[in-house]
């Protein structure tokens, strides 16, 4: 494998990792308060979009996520 | 002869008796109910089984078949008619 | 699972064997999660009934009554009443009662029955009850209580088929519109007192109602109980030692010493094995790939980063093994009883002992364990000081620095200086915890002590199944974390340390290694002035940044920063030597103190936010701990310099 190909794959992986980290941090820390804020301002659709737990009738996701650490 | 009356919090290890009253001190209404739910009810017999080290507080009492730990301070809400036959430890 | 799968919920007093029953019903088919917003543990499982119908089972937190005081009791009440958002009200309530202690356990059963249809009583621990000579007329008990009864021995799986049969019958009678309780021959008195309360109209019972509830228990038991159980002789005998003022205290001390000793010594063999495996994997990849950025990413970033954390799996599992054993056997509440006086000196609740002990593994489960504390002030104090206890993620940093800087000389007898310093760091953590707890209780959370009211359950042999399931759950969580967050962080960190590469005009020599020109190098230099007073140079500063996300990453970050190549094992020793050459003793001491006190764990902050449902407390935690760490490190550094170390 050439160095430039390696570099391309490596940087893609890094970008993916960074993306996943940011989205995890958002979901874990910011999504709920932000969705509450949006709800309070009447923007229900947006609130439901960023925080699916607010979606009515969706039982699959009702607080059953297991990742207590991280 | 009337049986001596005491607060549960004043009893020593080995002493016991029958609960005659649970006082719901104004801000401790909630606590009185908690005590009752743990089985500390009027008419039930109660006995101090253990005292913790360091100042003999908290205590563990046997009541309604269970061993319940509480601090002497809280136990003082409970009035007990002492068993006459039993001696202090 | 479809939305119309019938659901049963298990409710009962703490220590009634509810979780054992849940495990017996669902086996490994369970999901442990959290209720949204409050992070009370939510355990749900599925099972297939003999008829082929699938059933979902919910294990509710133990409670003595529906009149809830702590967050987890509140969940139990709200789920039972159907008030919990995002949670469908269970069709059937299985009231679980400890057959050896019906006098107290039946109180909650009566409360549940009053909610109306679909209640079933599982009389658990029947074997223990029989051993204690209890004679019970189940037909009379069932008639007087007005609910079907199934005797069970959950730890041995006895009575489970019968329980499922009853559930199925009850479901059928509910579906056909029949009221469950009017079917059997219910005594007139029971029918009269069982005026069913619609869940929506539930209200807090008055003291009078509690009294009459237990009067009803006494009435029923007078009819159904032919011979009450003999006292639990073994429990009394054991307690004579365990709760003895002198022997009990000594025993508690011995238990803790053995526990920590075991965690350190027993874990080393499997930890070495994992380390060797990681090293082998790294070397294999190293040998099998052409040199280049991708290989470096995989070996130096991913494998080294994840591996340095996975090594702690044995220690964490051992710690949880001890905690589960102590809890399952009934010793944990005794420990809380013995410790209450000391804990209350600094304003902590006796129950805080359990969360704080758990925090030695990891502050995350410790903070979650604080849910059992009902007073808000006590709970917040416990949560805020929990991260000060020495969690296992600090160990790699301690080990690295102690091995590098502290000579392993004999002090007295078998005591060596390295071990003493390690002990001192743990002691420092305990002191900081106690002092901060006292400060919090005297300032922000000033107020009266909250009452201690706690059952000391009878001793039981821990159930192997419960322990194994509990450990598997912990292992799963830990490995998943290593495979996600830690992996991602390692990858990003590798990039920051490797890019941008030095330009053609940049001099790369031993004084200016390639990393100086990277983002990490730039960031490190930027914050260096801030950390200079503590003795930390730019390299330490860089390693501290990913260390803020998770402490243990600091070691692999330092390794990356010092650009050391080779296997994990070799890297660790080489890193130690490198540090010993590069740093002075005051720097190492200062960094150790920093690690005792600083809040360097995103997970802790995240779980604090979820547990307290506010951003304020994680921020307070981060703020006070960082300030404490800065002051502590500064003082240590200056003192060490002044002493001429």
CSV table of C-alpha atoms in Angstrom, one decimal, chain C residues 108-432:
chain,number,residue,atom,x,y,z
C,108,UNK,CA,-46.9,-3.4,50.0
C,109,UNK,CA,-48.9,-6.3,48.7
C,110,UNK,CA,-52.1,-4.8,50.1
C,111,UNK,CA,-51.2,-1.5,48.6
C,112,UNK,CA,-50.8,-3.1,45.2
C,113,UNK,CA,-53.9,-5.1,45.5
C,114,UNK,CA,-55.9,-1.9,46.2
C,115,UNK,CA,-55.0,-0.8,42.7
C,116,UNK,CA,-57.4,-3.4,41.4
C,117,UNK,CA,-57.1,-6.1,38.8
C,118,UNK,CA,-54.1,-8.0,37.5
C,119,UNK,CA,-52.2,-8.5,40.8
C,120,UNK,CA,-50.5,-11.8,41.6
C,121,UNK,CA,-48.4,-12.6,44.6
C,122,UNK,CA,-45.1,-14.5,44.3
C,123,UNK,CA,-44.2,-15.9,47.8
C,124,UNK,CA,-40.5,-16.0,47.4
C,125,UNK,CA,-37.8,-17.7,49.5
C,126,UNK,CA,-40.2,-20.4,50.4
C,127,UNK,CA,-37.3,-22.8,51.1
C,128,UNK,CA,-35.9,-20.5,53.8
C,129,UNK,CA,-39.3,-20.0,55.2
C,130,UNK,CA,-39.8,-23.8,55.5
C,131,UNK,CA,-36.3,-24.2,57.0
C,132,UNK,CA,-37.4,-21.7,59.7
C,133,UNK,CA,-40.5,-23.9,60.4
C,134,UNK,CA,-43.1,-21.6,59.0
C,135,UNK,CA,-46.6,-23.2,58.4
C,136,UNK,CA,-48.7,-21.3,56.1
C,137,UNK,CA,-52.2,-22.0,54.6
C,138,UNK,CA,-51.8,-20.7,51.1
C,139,UNK,CA,-55.5,-21.2,50.3
C,140,UNK,CA,-56.5,-19.1,53.2
C,141,UNK,CA,-53.9,-16.5,52.5
C,142,UNK,CA,-55.0,-16.3,48.9
C,143,UNK,CA,-58.6,-16.0,49.9
C,144,UNK,CA,-58.0,-13.4,52.5
C,145,UNK,CA,-55.7,-11.3,50.4
C,146,UNK,CA,-57.9,-11.7,47.3
C,147,UNK,CA,-55.0,-12.5,45.0
C,148,UNK,CA,-53.7,-15.7,43.4
C,149,UNK,CA,-50.5,-16.9,45.1
C,150,UNK,CA,-47.5,-18.8,43.7
C,151,UNK,CA,-44.8,-20.1,46.1
C,152,UNK,CA,-41.4,-19.7,44.5
C,153,UNK,CA,-37.7,-20.2,45.2
C,154,UNK,CA,-36.3,-17.8,42.6
C,155,UNK,CA,-32.6,-18.6,43.1
C,156,UNK,CA,-33.3,-22.2,42.2
C,157,UNK,CA,-35.9,-21.5,39.5
C,158,UNK,CA,-38.6,-23.3,41.6
C,159,UNK,CA,-42.2,-22.2,41.0
C,160,UNK,CA,-41.4,-20.4,37.8
C,161,UNK,CA,-43.6,-22.6,35.5
C,162,UNK,CA,-46.5,-22.2,38.0
C,163,UNK,CA,-46.0,-18.5,38.1
C,164,UNK,CA,-46.2,-18.3,34.3
C,165,UNK,CA,-49.3,-20.4,34.3
C,166,UNK,CA,-51.0,-18.0,36.7
C,167,UNK,CA,-49.8,-15.0,34.6
C,168,UNK,CA,-51.4,-16.6,31.6
C,169,UNK,CA,-54.7,-17.3,33.3
C,170,UNK,CA,-54.8,-13.8,34.7
C,171,UNK,CA,-54.1,-12.4,31.3
C,172,UNK,CA,-56.9,-14.4,29.8
C,173,UNK,CA,-59.4,-13.4,32.5
C,174,UNK,CA,-58.4,-9.8,32.0
C,175,UNK,CA,-58.8,-10.0,28.3
C,176,UNK,CA,-62.2,-11.7,28.5
C,177,UNK,CA,-63.3,-8.7,30.6
C,178,UNK,CA,-63.5,-10.7,33.8
C,179,UNK,CA,-62.3,-9.0,36.9
C,180,UNK,CA,-59.4,-11.0,38.1
C,181,UNK,CA,-60.2,-11.0,41.7
C,182,UNK,CA,-63.9,-11.7,41.6
C,183,UNK,CA,-63.3,-15.1,40.1
C,184,UNK,CA,-62.0,-17.1,43.0
C,185,UNK,CA,-63.8,-17.5,46.3
C,186,UNK,CA,-62.7,-14.3,48.0
C,187,UNK,CA,-63.7,-13.8,51.6
C,188,UNK,CA,-66.3,-11.2,52.2
C,189,UNK,CA,-63.9,-9.2,54.5
C,190,UNK,CA,-61.2,-9.2,51.8
C,191,UNK,CA,-63.6,-8.1,49.1
C,192,UNK,CA,-64.8,-5.3,51.3
C,193,UNK,CA,-61.4,-3.9,52.1
C,194,UNK,CA,-60.2,-4.4,48.5
C,195,UNK,CA,-62.2,-1.5,47.2
C,196,UNK,CA,-60.1,-1.0,44.1
C,197,UNK,CA,-58.6,2.5,43.7
C,198,UNK,CA,-58.3,3.7,40.1
C,199,UNK,CA,-54.6,4.4,39.6
C,200,UNK,CA,-55.2,8.0,38.7
C,201,UNK,CA,-56.9,8.7,42.0
C,202,UNK,CA,-54.0,7.4,44.0
C,203,UNK,CA,-53.0,9.7,46.8
C,204,UNK,CA,-50.5,9.7,49.6
C,205,UNK,CA,-51.8,7.5,52.5
C,206,UNK,CA,-52.4,9.1,55.9
C,207,UNK,CA,-50.8,7.7,59.0
C,208,UNK,CA,-54.1,6.2,59.9
C,209,UNK,CA,-54.3,4.4,56.6
C,210,UNK,CA,-50.9,2.9,57.1
C,211,UNK,CA,-52.0,1.7,60.5
C,212,UNK,CA,-55.1,0.1,59.2
C,213,UNK,CA,-53.1,-1.5,56.3
C,214,UNK,CA,-50.9,-3.3,58.8
C,215,UNK,CA,-53.8,-4.1,61.0
C,216,UNK,CA,-55.3,-5.9,58.0
C,217,UNK,CA,-51.9,-7.7,57.5
C,218,UNK,CA,-52.1,-8.9,61.1
C,219,UNK,CA,-55.7,-10.1,60.6
C,220,UNK,CA,-54.8,-12.0,57.4
C,221,UNK,CA,-51.8,-13.6,59.0
C,222,UNK,CA,-53.7,-14.6,62.1
C,223,UNK,CA,-55.9,-16.7,59.8
C,224,UNK,CA,-53.3,-18.0,57.4
C,225,UNK,CA,-50.2,-18.4,59.5
C,226,UNK,CA,-50.4,-21.6,61.5
C,227,UNK,CA,-46.9,-21.3,62.8
C,228,UNK,CA,-44.7,-18.2,62.5
C,229,UNK,CA,-41.1,-18.6,61.4
C,230,UNK,CA,-38.5,-19.2,64.1
C,231,UNK,CA,-35.9,-16.4,64.4
C,232,UNK,CA,-33.2,-16.5,61.8
C,233,UNK,CA,-30.6,-18.2,64.0
C,234,UNK,CA,-27.7,-18.0,61.6
C,235,UNK,CA,-28.2,-14.4,60.9
C,236,UNK,CA,-28.3,-13.7,64.6
C,237,UNK,CA,-25.1,-15.6,65.3
C,238,UNK,CA,-23.2,-14.0,62.4
C,239,UNK,CA,-24.4,-10.6,63.5
C,240,UNK,CA,-23.1,-11.1,67.0
C,241,UNK,CA,-19.7,-10.9,65.4
C,242,UNK,CA,-20.3,-8.7,62.4
C,243,UNK,CA,-22.1,-6.0,64.3
C,244,UNK,CA,-20.0,-6.3,67.4
C,245,UNK,CA,-18.5,-2.9,68.2
C,246,UNK,CA,-14.9,-4.2,68.3
C,247,UNK,CA,-14.9,-7.4,66.1
C,248,UNK,CA,-17.3,-5.9,63.6
C,249,UNK,CA,-15.1,-2.8,63.1
C,250,UNK,CA,-12.0,-5.0,62.7
C,251,UNK,CA,-13.8,-7.3,60.3
C,252,UNK,CA,-15.0,-4.4,58.2
C,253,UNK,CA,-11.4,-3.1,58.0
C,254,UNK,CA,-10.2,-6.6,57.1
C,255,UNK,CA,-12.8,-6.9,54.4
C,256,UNK,CA,-11.7,-3.6,52.8
C,257,UNK,CA,-8.0,-4.5,53.1
C,258,UNK,CA,-8.5,-7.9,51.5
C,259,UNK,CA,-10.7,-6.4,48.8
C,260,UNK,CA,-8.1,-3.9,47.7
C,261,UNK,CA,-5.2,-6.3,48.1
C,262,UNK,CA,-7.1,-8.8,45.9
C,263,UNK,CA,-7.9,-6.2,43.3
C,264,UNK,CA,-4.2,-5.4,42.9
C,265,UNK,CA,-2.7,-8.8,43.2
C,266,UNK,CA,-5.3,-11.2,41.6
C,267,UNK,CA,-5.8,-8.9,38.7
C,268,UNK,CA,-2.2,-8.7,37.7
C,269,UNK,CA,-2.1,-12.1,36.0
C,270,UNK,CA,-5.1,-11.6,33.7
C,271,UNK,CA,-4.0,-8.0,33.2
C,272,UNK,CA,-0.6,-9.1,32.0
C,273,UNK,CA,-2.3,-11.6,29.7
C,274,UNK,CA,-4.4,-8.8,28.1
C,275,UNK,CA,-1.3,-6.6,27.9
C,276,UNK,CA,0.6,-9.4,26.1
C,277,UNK,CA,-2.3,-9.9,23.7
C,278,UNK,CA,-2.5,-6.3,22.9
C,279,UNK,CA,1.3,-6.1,22.4
C,280,UNK,CA,1.2,-9.2,20.1
C,281,UNK,CA,-1.6,-7.7,18.1
C,282,UNK,CA,0.3,-4.4,17.7
C,283,UNK,CA,3.5,-6.2,16.6
C,284,UNK,CA,1.6,-8.4,14.2
C,285,UNK,CA,0.0,-5.4,12.5
C,286,UNK,CA,3.3,-3.6,12.6
C,287,UNK,CA,5.0,-6.6,10.8
C,288,UNK,CA,2.2,-7.2,8.4
C,289,UNK,CA,1.8,-3.6,7.0
C,290,UNK,CA,4.0,-1.3,5.1
C,291,UNK,CA,5.2,1.7,7.1
C,292,UNK,CA,2.9,4.7,6.7
C,293,UNK,CA,0.3,6.9,8.4
C,294,UNK,CA,-2.4,4.1,8.4
C,295,UNK,CA,-0.1,1.7,10.2
C,296,UNK,CA,0.8,4.3,12.7
C,297,UNK,CA,-2.8,5.1,13.2
C,298,UNK,CA,-3.7,1.5,13.9
C,299,UNK,CA,-0.7,0.6,16.0
C,300,UNK,CA,0.1,3.8,17.9
C,301,UNK,CA,-3.4,5.2,18.0
C,302,UNK,CA,-6.1,2.5,18.1
C,303,UNK,CA,-4.4,-0.5,19.5
C,304,UNK,CA,-2.2,1.3,22.0
C,305,UNK,CA,-5.0,3.5,23.1
C,306,UNK,CA,-7.7,0.9,23.5
C,307,UNK,CA,-5.2,-1.6,24.9
C,308,UNK,CA,-4.0,0.7,27.7
C,309,UNK,CA,-7.6,0.8,28.9
C,310,UNK,CA,-8.6,-2.8,28.4
C,311,UNK,CA,-5.8,-3.8,30.8
C,312,UNK,CA,-8.0,-2.6,33.6
C,313,UNK,CA,-10.9,-4.9,32.9
C,314,UNK,CA,-9.8,-7.6,35.4
C,315,UNK,CA,-9.4,-5.0,38.2
C,316,UNK,CA,-12.8,-3.5,37.5
C,317,UNK,CA,-14.5,-6.9,37.3
C,318,UNK,CA,-12.9,-8.0,40.6
C,319,UNK,CA,-14.0,-4.9,42.3
C,320,UNK,CA,-17.6,-5.4,41.1
C,321,UNK,CA,-17.4,-9.0,42.1
C,322,UNK,CA,-16.6,-7.9,45.7
C,323,UNK,CA,-19.4,-5.3,45.6
C,324,UNK,CA,-21.9,-7.8,44.3
C,325,UNK,CA,-20.9,-10.4,46.8
C,326,UNK,CA,-21.2,-7.9,49.7
C,327,UNK,CA,-24.5,-6.7,48.5
C,328,UNK,CA,-26.0,-10.1,47.7
C,329,UNK,CA,-25.0,-11.6,51.0
C,330,UNK,CA,-26.5,-8.8,53.0
C,331,UNK,CA,-23.2,-7.5,54.4
C,332,UNK,CA,-23.3,-4.1,52.6
C,333,UNK,CA,-26.1,-2.7,54.7
C,334,UNK,CA,-24.2,-3.9,57.8
C,335,UNK,CA,-21.2,-2.0,56.6
C,336,UNK,CA,-23.3,1.1,56.2
C,337,UNK,CA,-24.6,0.6,59.7
C,338,UNK,CA,-21.1,0.4,61.2
C,339,UNK,CA,-19.9,3.4,59.2
C,340,UNK,CA,-22.9,5.7,59.7
C,341,UNK,CA,-21.5,7.4,62.7
C,342,UNK,CA,-18.2,8.3,61.1
C,343,UNK,CA,-19.9,9.3,57.8
C,344,UNK,CA,-22.3,11.5,59.6
C,345,UNK,CA,-19.5,13.3,61.3
C,346,UNK,CA,-18.6,14.9,57.9
C,347,UNK,CA,-22.3,15.2,57.0
C,348,UNK,CA,-22.6,12.1,54.8
C,349,UNK,CA,-25.4,9.6,55.1
C,350,UNK,CA,-24.5,6.1,56.1
C,351,UNK,CA,-25.9,4.9,52.8
C,352,UNK,CA,-23.3,7.1,51.0
C,353,UNK,CA,-20.8,4.4,52.0
C,354,UNK,CA,-22.0,2.2,49.1
C,355,UNK,CA,-21.7,4.8,46.3
C,356,UNK,CA,-18.3,5.9,47.7
C,357,UNK,CA,-17.0,2.3,47.8
C,358,UNK,CA,-18.2,1.7,44.2
C,359,UNK,CA,-16.4,4.8,43.2
C,360,UNK,CA,-13.1,3.0,43.8
C,361,UNK,CA,-13.9,1.1,40.6
C,362,UNK,CA,-15.3,4.0,38.7
C,363,UNK,CA,-17.2,7.1,39.8
C,364,UNK,CA,-19.9,6.5,37.2
C,365,UNK,CA,-21.6,3.5,38.9
C,366,UNK,CA,-20.8,5.2,42.2
C,367,UNK,CA,-22.7,8.3,41.3
C,368,UNK,CA,-25.6,6.1,40.0
C,369,UNK,CA,-25.6,4.2,43.3
C,370,UNK,CA,-26.3,7.4,45.1
C,371,UNK,CA,-29.9,7.1,43.9
C,372,UNK,CA,-30.8,5.1,47.0
C,373,UNK,CA,-30.2,8.2,49.1
C,374,UNK,CA,-33.5,10.0,49.4
C,375,UNK,CA,-32.5,13.4,50.7
C,376,UNK,CA,-31.5,15.8,47.9
C,377,UNK,CA,-28.8,17.4,50.0
C,378,UNK,CA,-27.2,14.1,50.9
C,379,UNK,CA,-27.4,12.8,47.4
C,380,UNK,CA,-25.8,15.8,45.8
C,381,UNK,CA,-23.1,15.9,48.4
C,382,UNK,CA,-22.3,12.3,47.7
C,383,UNK,CA,-22.4,12.8,44.0
C,384,UNK,CA,-20.1,15.8,44.1
C,385,UNK,CA,-17.4,14.1,46.2
C,386,UNK,CA,-17.6,10.7,44.6
C,387,UNK,CA,-15.1,11.5,41.9
C,388,UNK,CA,-12.5,12.4,44.6
C,389,UNK,CA,-12.2,8.7,45.6
C,390,UNK,CA,-9.4,7.0,43.8
C,391,UNK,CA,-11.0,5.3,40.8
C,392,UNK,CA,-9.3,2.5,38.9
C,393,UNK,CA,-8.6,4.8,35.9
C,394,UNK,CA,-6.0,6.7,38.1
C,395,UNK,CA,-4.0,3.5,38.7
C,396,UNK,CA,-2.1,3.5,35.4
C,397,UNK,CA,-0.9,7.0,35.9
C,398,UNK,CA,0.0,6.3,39.5
C,399,UNK,CA,1.8,3.1,38.6
C,400,UNK,CA,3.8,4.8,35.8
C,401,UNK,CA,4.9,7.8,37.8
C,402,UNK,CA,5.7,5.8,41.0
C,403,UNK,CA,7.7,3.2,39.1
C,404,UNK,CA,9.6,6.0,37.4
C,405,UNK,CA,10.3,8.3,40.3
C,406,UNK,CA,10.0,6.6,43.6
C,407,UNK,CA,12.9,4.3,44.6
C,408,UNK,CA,11.7,0.9,45.7
C,409,UNK,CA,13.5,0.9,49.0
C,410,UNK,CA,12.5,-0.9,52.1
C,411,UNK,CA,11.1,1.4,54.7
C,412,UNK,CA,10.2,-1.0,57.5
C,413,UNK,CA,9.8,-4.7,57.3
C,414,UNK,CA,7.8,-5.7,54.3
C,415,UNK,CA,6.8,-2.0,53.6
C,416,UNK,CA,8.4,-0.5,50.6
C,417,UNK,CA,8.4,3.2,49.7
C,418,UNK,CA,6.6,2.7,46.4
C,419,UNK,CA,3.7,0.9,48.1
C,420,UNK,CA,3.6,3.5,50.8
C,421,UNK,CA,3.4,6.3,48.2
C,422,UNK,CA,0.5,4.4,46.5
C,423,UNK,CA,-1.2,4.1,49.8
C,424,UNK,CA,-0.6,7.8,50.5
C,425,UNK,CA,-2.3,8.7,47.2
C,426,UNK,CA,-5.3,6.6,48.2
C,427,UNK,CA,-5.3,8.2,51.6
C,428,UNK,CA,-5.1,11.6,50.0
C,429,UNK,CA,-8.2,10.8,48.0
C,430,UNK,CA,-10.1,9.7,51.1
C,431,UNK,CA,-9.1,12.8,53.0
C,432,UNK,CA,-10.1,15.1,50.1
